[in-house]
Amino acid sequence: MSEILKLFKAQASKVAGDLRHRSLIQTALGKYETQRDRRKAAFQSWEEARQVAAETKWEAMRSLDEHLVSFVNKLEARGTRVHWASNGVQARDIILGVIRAKKARCVIKSKAMTAEEIHLNEAMEKEGYEVVESDLGEFIVQLRKEAPYHIVFPAMHLTRDEISDLFHRELGSAQTSDPEELTMIARRALRKKYIAADIGITGANFAIAETGMISITENEGNARLTAALPKTMITLLGIEKVLPRMADLALFLPMLATAGAGQPITCYNSLYGGPRRPGEPDGPEEYHVVLLDNRRTELLADAEQRDALHCIRCGACLNVCPIYRNVGGHTYGTTYSGPIGSVITPHLRGLQDWKHLSAASSLCGACTETCPVKINLHHHLLHNRRNAAAQNPNWIEKTAFRVFGTVMNSLALYRVVRAAARCLQPLHGLVKGGPFDPARAWTKTRELAPVAPKTFREQWKERA
Amino acid sequence: MTERENILGRIREALKTPAPRPGGHAGQDHDSLTASSPARTAAVHAREWLPPVPETAEGQLALFAAHSADLKTDFRTLPDADAFASALRDLAAQLGWKRVASHNGDLTFRATEGLDLPILRVDAGYDVNEMEDCDAGVTECDALVAQTGSVVLTSRSAGGRALSVLPPHHVVLARLSQLVRDLPAAFALLQAKYSYDYPSFMTFITGPSRTGDIERILVLGAHGPKKLTILCADH
């Protein structure tokens, strides 16, 4: 068993039995579900909207090269420096290069999962730069030196008291259990940082090919401040973020808000098309856009799972996933958790090391059903399992299924095995759940159903 | 080869195998994206799936007011543009403003001139610390969206990027004629108004800044304005 898998199993059993975690997640996601359902019902047709959103992203991927070229040309025409990065190392070097050239000291960041993906903060801190996360949830997990728990709600796993303790310890603030007061503590701490920062780094929710703009969705205003005050702005985004037209946002913005947070539309939806223009009173003097591949083109090459690149990172599949809700976001050990993380991580980081995530699924299909862009998530978990087995066959499993197939195809053999099972099952109690139990994986926490004393055929014969 | 060529090359190679259209069946309809297909016209037809909006102007105004109440936006209608100045004076007195930031627009200039307060004009550049000291930022906008209760503004129409997000209270001066029915109409308006030369920043503001990051409990004024006031004048 690999170390990654061992850690996953140990964490999963620990968190699944943690009642405090369970009640926090259920409260948070219970509220989300109520609001999401209300917002979905406000659409004239949520289902048709999903279909169109899926087709729009399909269309975007289908000519991704052309869309990217158009996106980049438009941006460059307005004075933006566009960089292409094949992997995380290149993206980090590009960003560090910009920071160095500007002789910057302090960097303010708004939430970007791509930055988590390439471990950008660690790289910047190692070079001695002060990096401040400005999204409240990200700010909290940064103070805890933790990864975000959820792609939309990074600090969902913490209570207000834990956050109060943290702020007291790290910021010297007075203890309080009022979420509003806690938010204001962070607001005050971060205000100074926006003004002092030389560099603002953001992610992007969409890249508009038609007009050469990035679209950022947020509730707090931290991304807007990050894009307004520092002299240099950098946006890091995956190449799959493309939407063909600006008007597509009329559909995607309300869908992202509804699926992501149960809101009709998020508080701020902003489009950025370049550095400060002549006649504008403020905005960055320099704007850099970094386009990141980092094995997205490998996923693109898998036509069967290409639709996983349609993901708009709303987090809806995490919220409905019984596995995510039980094992929690950190257990995955990945940047992207939940069903979408289980589908794409094997492509981004290696199939054999991460195939266990595709097995950690009840295949209930709740993720596929909730996905606003109709990614075939639970089937892709099966595709990953199939691909992992084909690449690295498990001979024990293969033999077991061959024997099972032979027995089930022969009435005589089936009868022999059935009789044996009836005789042997009473003896199972001697080893049940212990190290010598062949069915231990099941019987550790569950009962094995008894073999019926009489088959249906036998009962039928008796009663005839 | 540059990284740009490398990445575009990998994309082109990958796309040689087509992916089935979503919702269809494998092997069918791979390449039949015609002019009449839904995706191509999504933007136009979004109206059919998005939350409904009344046809009449009164209905749209009522919907905008209802959304504002939900969002905790302070939305007020005024009889005419002359009433902006007195409405601002009332706000300033009531909330004890000491300093206000604004830009030189038709509406904002006249309305803020009547305030007996120091005004930070941002148009020709400004000091960030001074803006941080202001109690309110007063801006114009491009549109109000009935469907969502949003204000649409740009760096050109509303005094740059920071004026509408840095001060703790954002006051928008709008005309009733700026109310559009829905998001598709708002994007069409931006396109018609700016496509010859887009401003570097355009945004849809829907309510005051908010967060739910602590136990999913709603708190207003996370980083942006705690208060959003929209004053809307009839002609």
XYZ file of C-alpha atoms in Angstrom:
699
model
C 0.000 0.000 0.000
C 1.450 3.392 -0.966
C 2.108 6.083 1.638
C -0.480 8.378 0.043
C -3.142 5.685 0.281
C -2.208 4.789 3.872
C -2.496 8.412 4.904
C -5.821 8.757 3.092
C -7.261 5.685 4.855
C -6.031 6.744 8.273
C -7.351 10.306 7.879
C -10.642 9.121 6.430
C -11.417 6.826 9.377
C -10.369 9.505 11.836
C -12.508 12.282 10.359
C -15.508 10.042 9.635
C -15.740 9.267 13.358
C -15.327 12.893 14.451
C -18.757 14.039 15.607
C -17.735 17.682 15.955
C -16.604 17.764 12.323
C -19.807 16.062 11.263
C -22.056 18.592 12.961
C -20.100 21.583 11.599
C -20.248 20.304 8.037
C -23.903 19.385 8.295
C -24.870 22.818 9.593
C -22.850 24.628 6.937
C -24.013 22.464 4.050
C -27.591 22.263 5.325
C -27.861 26.049 4.973
C -26.269 25.849 1.555
C -28.735 23.216 0.333
C -31.797 25.210 1.376
C -30.564 28.340 -0.367
C -29.371 26.514 -3.465
C -32.737 24.813 -3.949
C -34.555 28.118 -3.592
C -32.295 29.747 -6.180
C -32.531 26.855 -8.601
C -36.305 27.036 -8.401
C -36.163 30.720 -9.402
C -34.749 29.762 -12.817
C -37.370 29.282 -15.519
C -35.494 26.127 -16.460
C -32.433 25.130 -14.481
C -32.134 21.935 -16.532
C -32.049 23.717 -19.866
C -29.604 26.235 -18.456
C -27.318 23.334 -17.437
C -27.488 21.825 -20.903
C -26.622 25.131 -22.554
C -23.819 25.795 -20.075
C -22.397 22.331 -20.822
C -22.599 22.931 -24.576
C -21.004 26.354 -24.247
C -18.015 24.903 -22.387
C -17.872 22.038 -24.899
C -17.744 24.597 -27.673
C -15.015 26.484 -25.789
C -12.870 23.338 -25.475
C -13.542 22.277 -29.035
C -11.557 25.211 -30.408
C -9.524 25.972 -27.314
C -6.469 26.945 -29.373
C -8.370 29.580 -31.365
C -10.093 30.949 -28.265
C -6.804 31.267 -26.404
C -5.140 33.059 -29.307
C -8.010 35.525 -29.519
C -8.002 36.026 -25.723
C -4.252 36.686 -25.704
C -4.212 38.958 -28.766
C -6.919 41.181 -27.320
C -5.154 41.396 -23.967
C -1.781 42.181 -25.527
C -3.287 44.860 -27.741
C -4.213 46.752 -24.570
C -0.750 46.479 -23.065
C -1.023 43.302 -20.979
C 2.001 41.024 -20.768
C 0.848 37.444 -21.363
C 3.016 34.504 -20.254
C 2.574 30.817 -21.044
C 3.610 28.183 -18.494
C 3.692 24.468 -19.276
C 4.051 23.508 -15.620
C 4.081 24.819 -12.069
C 7.829 25.476 -11.996
C 7.630 27.711 -15.057
C 4.609 29.583 -13.690
C 6.350 30.180 -10.358
C 9.511 31.387 -12.115
C 7.530 33.811 -14.265
C 5.720 35.259 -11.259
C 8.855 35.451 -9.123
C 10.605 37.132 -12.050
C 7.957 39.857 -12.183
C 8.127 40.378 -8.422
C 11.931 40.596 -8.507
C 11.967 43.005 -11.444
C 9.585 45.286 -9.560
C 11.757 45.099 -6.433
C 8.597 44.336 -4.527
C 8.351 43.554 -0.800
C 4.756 42.756 -0.110
C 2.302 40.734 -2.171
C -1.461 40.719 -1.639
C -3.360 37.763 -3.051
C -6.993 37.063 -3.694
C -8.229 33.495 -3.794
C -6.807 31.366 -6.609
C -6.922 27.568 -6.648
C -4.315 27.550 -9.438
C -1.914 29.258 -7.021
C -2.566 26.458 -4.510
C -1.980 23.977 -7.307
C 1.527 25.292 -8.028
C 2.363 26.084 -4.356
C 2.954 29.708 -5.217
C 2.842 31.083 -1.669
C 5.584 28.782 -0.438
C 7.766 29.781 -3.387
C 7.268 33.497 -2.745
C 7.795 33.176 0.993
C 10.970 31.172 0.440
C 12.336 34.131 -1.503
C 11.580 36.372 1.459
C 8.451 38.146 0.209
C 5.559 38.833 2.524
C 2.450 37.178 1.063
C -1.004 37.941 2.429
C -4.160 36.057 1.478
C -7.020 38.549 1.395
C -10.114 36.335 1.133
C -11.347 35.940 4.723
C -11.445 32.137 4.619
C -8.052 31.942 2.918
C -6.631 34.461 5.406
C -7.790 32.199 8.246
C -6.301 29.010 6.796
C -3.093 30.879 5.920
C -2.732 31.943 9.565
C -3.228 28.277 10.512
C -0.622 27.241 7.901
C -3.191 24.909 6.393
C -4.499 24.181 2.919
C -8.042 25.356 2.107
C -10.639 22.857 3.295
C -13.015 23.512 0.390
C -12.541 25.208 -2.974
C -15.259 27.783 -2.232
C -15.488 27.798 1.593
C -11.835 27.435 2.695
C -12.499 27.676 6.461
C -15.746 25.692 6.627
C -14.211 23.232 9.110
C -13.608 25.836 11.830
C -15.879 27.235 14.532
C -16.014 30.916 15.396
C -14.288 30.154 18.703
C -11.363 28.482 16.973
C -11.089 31.499 14.669
C -11.249 33.856 17.645
C -8.438 31.920 19.361
C -6.409 32.047 16.177
C -6.852 35.823 15.730
C -6.059 36.352 19.404
C -2.847 34.375 19.066
C -1.703 35.662 15.661
C -3.097 39.203 15.547
C -3.387 40.047 19.228
C -7.106 40.804 18.980
C -9.557 40.442 21.880
C -11.564 37.208 22.084
C -15.068 37.355 20.611
C -17.672 34.881 19.426
C -19.386 37.359 17.121
C -18.726 36.498 13.441
C -19.209 40.148 12.518
C -16.569 41.325 14.995
C -14.198 38.591 13.752
C -14.730 39.725 10.171
C -13.966 43.312 11.178
C -10.702 42.235 12.844
C -9.611 40.708 9.541
C -10.878 43.736 7.619
C -8.766 46.098 9.709
C -5.682 43.886 9.504
C -5.951 43.569 5.726
C -6.753 47.186 4.861
C -3.173 48.188 5.678
C -1.860 45.350 3.564
C -3.742 46.400 0.416
C -2.294 49.861 0.664
C 1.238 48.651 1.382
C 1.328 45.886 -1.258
C 3.392 46.380 -4.422
C 1.948 43.361 -6.196
C -1.608 42.038 -6.402
C -2.132 38.433 -7.496
C -5.537 37.085 -8.514
C -6.996 33.979 -10.085
C -9.801 34.032 -12.640
C -13.185 32.386 -12.970
C -13.510 32.887 -16.708
C -11.375 34.081 -19.614
C -13.432 35.799 -22.308
C -12.002 34.961 -25.733
C -14.083 37.505 -27.635
C -12.992 40.573 -25.667
C -9.725 39.461 -24.014
C -10.861 39.884 -20.424
C -10.729 37.870 -17.272
C -13.788 37.589 -15.077
C -13.500 37.351 -11.284
C -16.403 36.401 -9.048
C -16.294 37.203 -5.337
C -18.425 38.364 -2.420
C -15.996 40.227 -0.221
C -14.394 42.866 -2.463
C -10.897 41.604 -1.721
C -10.178 40.727 -5.347
C -11.401 44.167 -6.432
C -9.033 45.839 -3.990
C -6.213 43.527 -5.073
C -6.830 44.592 -8.674
C -7.209 48.280 -7.857
C -4.442 49.360 -5.489
C -1.073 47.653 -6.153
C 1.026 49.051 -8.993
C 1.462 45.623 -10.555
C -1.265 43.035 -11.040
C -0.744 39.388 -11.925
C -3.474 36.929 -12.846
C -2.756 33.204 -12.862
C -5.285 31.017 -14.623
C -5.636 27.579 -16.177
C -5.953 27.408 -19.959
C -9.387 25.760 -19.597
C -11.083 28.860 -18.152
C -12.132 30.088 -21.584
C -15.640 31.169 -22.514
C -16.205 32.149 -26.145
C -18.261 35.330 -25.641
C -18.729 38.002 -22.994
C -22.494 37.539 -23.197
C -22.061 33.899 -22.065
C -21.534 35.361 -18.608
C -25.235 36.247 -18.517
C -25.774 32.527 -18.003
C -22.589 31.499 -16.215
C -22.536 34.171 -13.502
C -25.944 33.302 -12.004
C -25.305 29.570 -12.435
C -21.946 29.755 -10.663
C -23.512 31.695 -7.780
C -26.493 29.357 -7.510
C -24.510 26.125 -7.659
C -21.614 27.465 -5.609
C -23.219 29.294 -2.734
C -26.998 29.330 -3.231
C -26.915 33.007 -4.210
C -28.848 34.504 -7.167
C -25.619 36.211 -8.244
C -22.362 36.809 -6.393
C -21.764 40.255 -4.894
C -18.986 41.339 -7.286
C -18.526 40.049 -10.824
C -15.698 42.006 -12.400
C -14.085 42.020 -15.821
C -10.451 43.100 -16.243
C -9.068 43.786 -19.699
C -5.639 45.248 -19.039
C -3.633 47.753 -17.024
C -4.889 51.278 -16.254
C -5.948 53.022 -19.483
C -5.208 56.649 -20.310
C -7.773 58.826 -18.574
C -8.500 56.304 -15.826
C -7.673 57.563 -12.322
C -6.238 54.313 -10.949
C -5.466 50.667 -11.576
C -2.152 48.834 -12.031
C 0.518 50.258 -14.307
C 1.513 46.756 -15.334
C -0.716 43.770 -15.864
C 0.631 40.247 -16.306
C -1.495 37.234 -17.215
C 0.012 33.771 -16.698
C -1.666 30.928 -18.594
C -1.041 27.578 -16.923
C -1.144 24.166 -18.603
C 0.254 21.888 -15.856
C -1.040 18.697 -17.573
C -4.414 20.121 -18.502
C -3.535 19.273 -22.119
C -3.187 15.632 -21.053
C -6.720 15.686 -19.731
C -7.771 17.428 -22.948
C -6.235 14.557 -24.922
C -8.530 12.096 -23.123
C -11.689 12.715 -25.163
C -13.690 10.498 -22.802
C -12.932 12.689 -19.777
C -12.364 15.997 -21.571
C -15.531 17.423 -20.070
C -13.761 17.482 -16.679
C -12.117 20.641 -18.076
C -15.561 22.258 -18.222
C -15.428 22.614 -14.432
C -16.172 26.130 -13.200
C -14.965 25.314 -9.636
C -18.310 26.014 -8.004
C -17.790 23.266 -5.423
C -21.354 21.957 -5.805
C -20.148 18.360 -6.245
C -18.175 18.553 -2.995
C -21.211 19.825 -1.131
C -23.467 16.940 -2.145
C -20.856 14.169 -1.981
C -21.413 11.664 0.851
C -17.691 10.839 0.802
C -16.586 14.470 1.020
C -19.072 15.122 3.823
C -17.734 12.171 5.807
C -13.996 12.301 5.225
C -13.636 16.099 4.911
C -11.667 18.239 2.505
C -8.176 17.804 3.934
C -8.242 14.013 3.808
C -7.964 14.039 0.026
C -4.460 15.491 0.246
C -5.058 17.251 -3.073
C -5.570 20.830 -4.280
C -8.976 19.964 -5.700
C -11.032 17.770 -3.386
C -14.406 16.067 -3.693
C -15.633 14.298 -6.842
C -14.018 16.723 -9.301
C -10.718 16.386 -7.424
C -10.959 12.595 -7.520
C -11.545 12.753 -11.274
C -8.805 15.225 -12.246
C -6.065 14.595 -9.684
C -5.012 11.272 -11.292
C -4.527 13.229 -14.542
C -2.665 16.105 -12.883
C -0.494 14.086 -10.495
C -0.369 10.486 -11.719
C -2.959 7.740 -11.997
C -1.366 5.017 -9.863
C -0.704 7.295 -6.887
C -4.168 8.808 -6.876
C -6.427 6.032 -8.185
C -7.703 5.316 -4.661
C -9.716 8.551 -4.797
C -11.797 7.105 -7.620
C -12.522 4.071 -5.450
C -13.545 6.251 -2.496
C -16.989 6.718 -3.956
C -20.459 5.323 -3.465
C -21.122 5.947 -7.184
C -24.438 7.476 -6.123
C -24.202 10.009 -8.942
C -25.203 13.007 -6.782
C -22.177 14.889 -8.160
C -23.156 14.356 -11.796
C -26.713 15.355 -11.053
C -25.771 18.605 -9.339
C -22.962 19.723 -11.680
C -24.053 22.961 -13.395
C -22.022 22.113 -16.505
C -23.043 18.439 -16.541
C -19.630 16.836 -16.114
C -20.085 13.081 -16.148
C -18.333 12.856 -12.799
C -19.291 9.477 -11.383
C -18.702 7.731 -14.694
C -15.257 9.304 -14.857
C -14.509 7.745 -11.461
C -15.282 4.396 -13.115
C -13.151 5.339 -16.128
C -10.229 6.087 -13.810
C -10.664 2.730 -12.066
C -10.749 0.934 -15.409
C -7.697 2.793 -16.704
C -5.760 2.178 -13.484
C -6.526 -1.560 -13.614
C -5.613 -1.815 -17.290
C -2.312 -0.042 -16.693
C -1.400 -1.976 -13.573
C -3.479 -5.170 -13.256
C -4.174 -6.583 -9.797
C -3.710 -10.369 -10.227
C -5.478 -11.292 -7.000
C -8.593 -9.399 -8.045
C -8.392 -10.761 -11.564
C -8.150 -14.359 -10.328
C -10.928 -13.837 -7.809
C -13.283 -12.552 -10.507
C -12.304 -15.385 -12.875
C -13.153 -17.965 -10.190
C -16.372 -16.121 -9.370
C -17.307 -16.114 -13.071
C -16.629 -19.842 -13.435
C -18.702 -20.700 -10.355
C -21.627 -18.497 -11.351
C -21.706 -20.008 -14.830
C -21.933 -23.597 -13.632
C -24.977 -24.831 -11.727
C -23.089 -27.817 -10.312
C -20.188 -25.732 -9.011
C -22.597 -23.141 -7.664
C -24.429 -25.849 -5.668
C -21.178 -27.163 -4.214
C -20.053 -23.692 -3.140
C -23.481 -22.931 -1.690
C -23.466 -26.097 0.399
C -19.937 -25.370 1.581
C -20.890 -21.811 2.524
C -23.819 -23.088 4.636
C -21.556 -25.492 6.522
C -18.681 -23.074 6.965
C -20.523 -19.895 7.842
C -21.196 -20.857 11.497
C -17.407 -21.256 11.898
C -16.858 -17.699 10.577
C -17.614 -16.380 14.050
C -14.228 -17.710 15.231
C -12.236 -15.347 13.008
C -14.819 -12.672 12.265
C -13.357 -9.154 12.042
C -9.914 -10.452 13.057
C -6.669 -10.578 11.119
C -7.412 -14.078 9.724
C -10.857 -13.190 8.418
C -10.839 -13.258 4.592
C -13.841 -10.896 4.585
C -12.253 -8.506 7.079
C -12.631 -5.367 4.970
C -16.372 -5.901 5.222
C -16.805 -7.490 8.637
C -14.627 -5.017 10.549
C -17.613 -2.699 10.857
C -20.484 -4.684 9.346
C -22.355 -8.004 9.594
C -22.131 -10.549 6.830
C -25.587 -11.624 5.672
C -26.263 -15.311 6.499
C -26.543 -17.735 3.606
C -30.251 -18.575 3.304
C -31.052 -22.060 4.713
C -33.149 -22.809 1.638
C -32.998 -21.435 -1.872
C -36.004 -20.004 -3.671
C -36.178 -23.115 -5.873
C -36.228 -25.389 -2.852
C -39.000 -23.372 -1.192
C -40.981 -23.323 -4.446
C -40.738 -27.092 -4.733
C -41.876 -27.626 -1.141
C -44.958 -25.426 -1.555
C -45.980 -26.702 -4.983
C 9.999 26.646 -29.586
C 8.320 28.991 -27.162
C 6.016 27.748 -24.418
C 3.150 29.351 -26.285
C 3.852 27.162 -29.306
C 4.364 24.105 -27.103
C 1.057 24.531 -25.331
C -0.914 25.400 -28.465
C 0.726 22.413 -30.174
C -0.362 20.049 -27.398
C -3.888 21.476 -27.535
C -4.127 20.984 -31.306
C -2.800 17.448 -31.003
C -5.306 16.648 -28.233
C -8.243 18.068 -30.168
C -7.669 15.730 -33.109
C -9.940 13.297 -31.271
C -13.347 14.928 -30.961
C -15.326 14.669 -27.715
C -19.018 13.835 -27.823
C -21.417 16.701 -27.417
C -22.723 16.816 -23.837
C -26.091 15.209 -23.301
C -25.860 13.381 -26.629
C -24.821 9.808 -27.252
C -21.313 8.711 -28.028
C -20.581 8.485 -31.710
C -23.413 10.802 -32.669
C -23.477 14.480 -33.447
C -19.740 14.999 -33.069
C -19.330 17.813 -35.476
C -22.722 19.245 -36.117
C -22.337 22.521 -34.343
C -24.405 24.626 -36.715
C -25.412 28.244 -36.562
C -28.770 27.318 -35.055
C -27.384 25.095 -32.293
C -28.243 26.151 -28.751
C -24.687 26.887 -27.638
C -24.138 29.400 -30.367
C -27.210 31.349 -29.410
C -27.021 30.785 -25.659
C -26.388 34.414 -24.986
C -29.501 35.489 -26.845
C -31.766 32.841 -25.370
C -30.484 32.924 -21.790
C -33.600 34.981 -21.140
C -35.708 31.830 -21.543
C -33.974 29.959 -18.705
C -32.871 32.663 -16.303
C -35.164 33.849 -13.497
C -38.179 35.643 -15.038
C -38.500 39.439 -15.207
C -41.779 41.381 -15.602
C -42.349 43.006 -19.003
C -43.450 46.414 -17.715
C -41.137 49.148 -16.488
C -43.065 49.396 -13.199
C -42.734 45.660 -12.671
C -38.999 45.820 -13.321
C -38.575 48.691 -10.887
C -40.542 46.794 -8.250
C -38.341 43.716 -8.810
C -35.181 45.805 -8.462
C -36.553 47.273 -5.212
C -37.435 43.800 -3.893
C -33.937 42.458 -4.683
C -32.419 45.509 -3.017
C -34.360 44.813 0.163
C -33.151 41.170 0.153
C -29.574 42.246 -0.452
C -29.668 44.997 2.186
C -29.048 47.631 -0.478
C -30.576 50.965 0.460
C -32.514 51.783 -2.726
C -34.369 55.070 -2.987
C -36.202 56.685 -5.865
C -36.114 60.462 -6.175
C -38.413 62.725 -8.178
C -35.615 64.246 -10.323
C -31.871 64.764 -10.622
C -32.097 67.982 -8.601
C -33.016 65.898 -5.564
C -29.614 64.129 -5.499
C -27.952 66.999 -3.708
C -30.451 67.157 -0.861
C -30.534 63.351 -0.552
C -26.735 63.331 -0.207
C -26.855 66.163 2.336
C -29.362 64.166 4.390
C -27.161 61.063 4.261
C -24.090 63.070 5.230
C -25.836 64.642 8.197
C -27.479 61.439 9.347
C -24.302 59.334 9.127
C -21.889 62.055 10.225
C -19.695 61.969 7.122
C -16.555 64.071 7.429
C -15.108 63.557 3.999
C -16.396 62.177 0.718
C -14.671 60.911 -2.426
C -16.214 61.293 -5.855
C -15.515 61.765 -9.540
C -16.498 64.447 -12.014
C -19.592 63.071 -13.684
C -22.690 65.000 -14.711
C -24.698 63.776 -11.767
C -21.949 63.401 -9.192
C -20.439 66.832 -9.698
C -23.675 68.729 -9.166
C -24.793 66.543 -6.296
C -21.556 66.649 -4.310
C -20.971 70.355 -4.879
C -23.794 71.122 -2.491
C -22.205 69.103 0.317
C -20.593 71.221 2.991
C -17.691 68.764 3.219
C -14.215 68.338 1.781
C -14.515 66.329 -1.433
C -11.699 64.149 -2.744
C -11.944 64.277 -6.554
C -10.265 61.210 -8.002
C -10.247 62.017 -11.730
C -6.701 63.297 -12.027
C -5.239 60.756 -9.603
C -5.439 60.668 -5.823
C -3.662 59.510 -2.687
C -4.891 56.103 -1.531
C -4.561 56.977 2.146
C -6.776 59.994 1.616
C -9.425 57.868 -0.056
C -9.197 55.371 2.781
C -10.070 58.216 5.145
C -13.267 59.077 3.263
C -16.597 58.024 4.726
C -18.247 57.495 1.363
C -17.533 57.109 -2.333
C -20.135 58.675 -4.626
C -20.237 57.371 -8.197
C -22.394 57.158 -11.273
C -23.059 53.902 -13.083
C -23.839 52.394 -16.487
C -26.937 50.395 -15.655
C -29.138 48.887 -12.968
C -30.267 45.286 -13.564
C -33.833 44.453 -12.512
C -33.311 40.678 -12.693
C -30.588 40.616 -10.032
C -30.626 43.988 -8.250
C -27.137 44.720 -9.621
C -25.382 47.996 -10.424
C -23.162 47.907 -13.512
C -20.265 50.323 -13.588
C -16.858 50.695 -15.220
C -13.586 52.457 -14.544
C -14.713 55.088 -17.060
C -18.218 55.755 -15.779
C -17.508 55.558 -12.052
C -14.139 57.096 -11.284
C -11.795 54.144 -11.642
C -11.446 50.895 -9.737
C -11.140 51.851 -6.058
C -13.718 54.608 -5.564
C -16.625 52.158 -5.486
C -14.928 49.596 -3.233
C -12.465 51.269 -0.846
C -14.646 53.718 1.177
C -17.010 52.018 3.664
C -20.144 53.418 2.033
C -20.775 53.365 -1.724
C -23.442 55.744 -3.010
C -24.609 55.320 -6.595
C -26.412 58.070 -8.452
C -28.522 56.644 -11.277
C -31.312 57.618 -13.616
C -34.431 55.513 -13.890
C -33.780 55.235 -17.636
C -30.647 53.228 -16.779
C -32.700 50.320 -15.454
C -32.367 47.328 -17.799
C -34.419 44.168 -17.526
C -31.829 41.409 -17.232
C -28.226 40.227 -17.495
C -28.307 39.655 -21.292
C -29.545 43.239 -21.706
C -26.784 44.531 -19.430
C -24.065 42.775 -21.447
C -25.618 44.013 -24.683
C -25.503 47.534 -23.276
C -21.834 47.234 -22.311
C -21.054 45.916 -25.764
C -22.951 48.685 -27.535
C -21.458 51.402 -25.374
C -17.842 50.303 -25.175
C -16.902 47.687 -27.763
C -14.896 50.267 -29.745
C -12.589 50.628 -26.724
C -13.395 48.805 -23.483
C -12.472 50.343 -20.120
C -9.903 48.272 -18.216
C -12.450 47.419 -15.524
C -16.181 46.668 -15.597
C -18.163 45.230 -12.718
C -21.576 44.052 -11.594
C -22.146 45.055 -7.958
C -24.951 43.239 -6.205
C -25.444 44.494 -2.679
C -22.886 45.569 -0.098
C -19.703 43.499 0.349
C -20.414 40.271 2.235
C -18.890 37.059 3.517
C -20.093 33.782 4.938
C -16.658 32.384 5.648
C -17.236 32.028 9.392
C -19.769 29.233 9.995
C -21.633 30.317 6.853
C -23.110 33.252 8.793
C -23.729 36.328 6.642
C -21.639 39.367 7.574
C -21.762 42.606 5.564
C -18.690 44.710 4.848
C -16.019 42.018 4.520
C -13.483 44.084 2.574
C -15.604 46.327 0.411
C -18.359 48.754 1.465
C -20.575 47.844 4.413
C -23.300 50.002 2.929
C -24.573 50.412 -0.598
C -27.041 53.201 -1.320
C -28.603 53.600 -4.744
C -30.334 56.892 -5.426
C -32.373 56.665 -8.592
C -33.909 59.780 -10.146
C -36.901 59.874 -12.448
C -36.654 62.390 -15.250
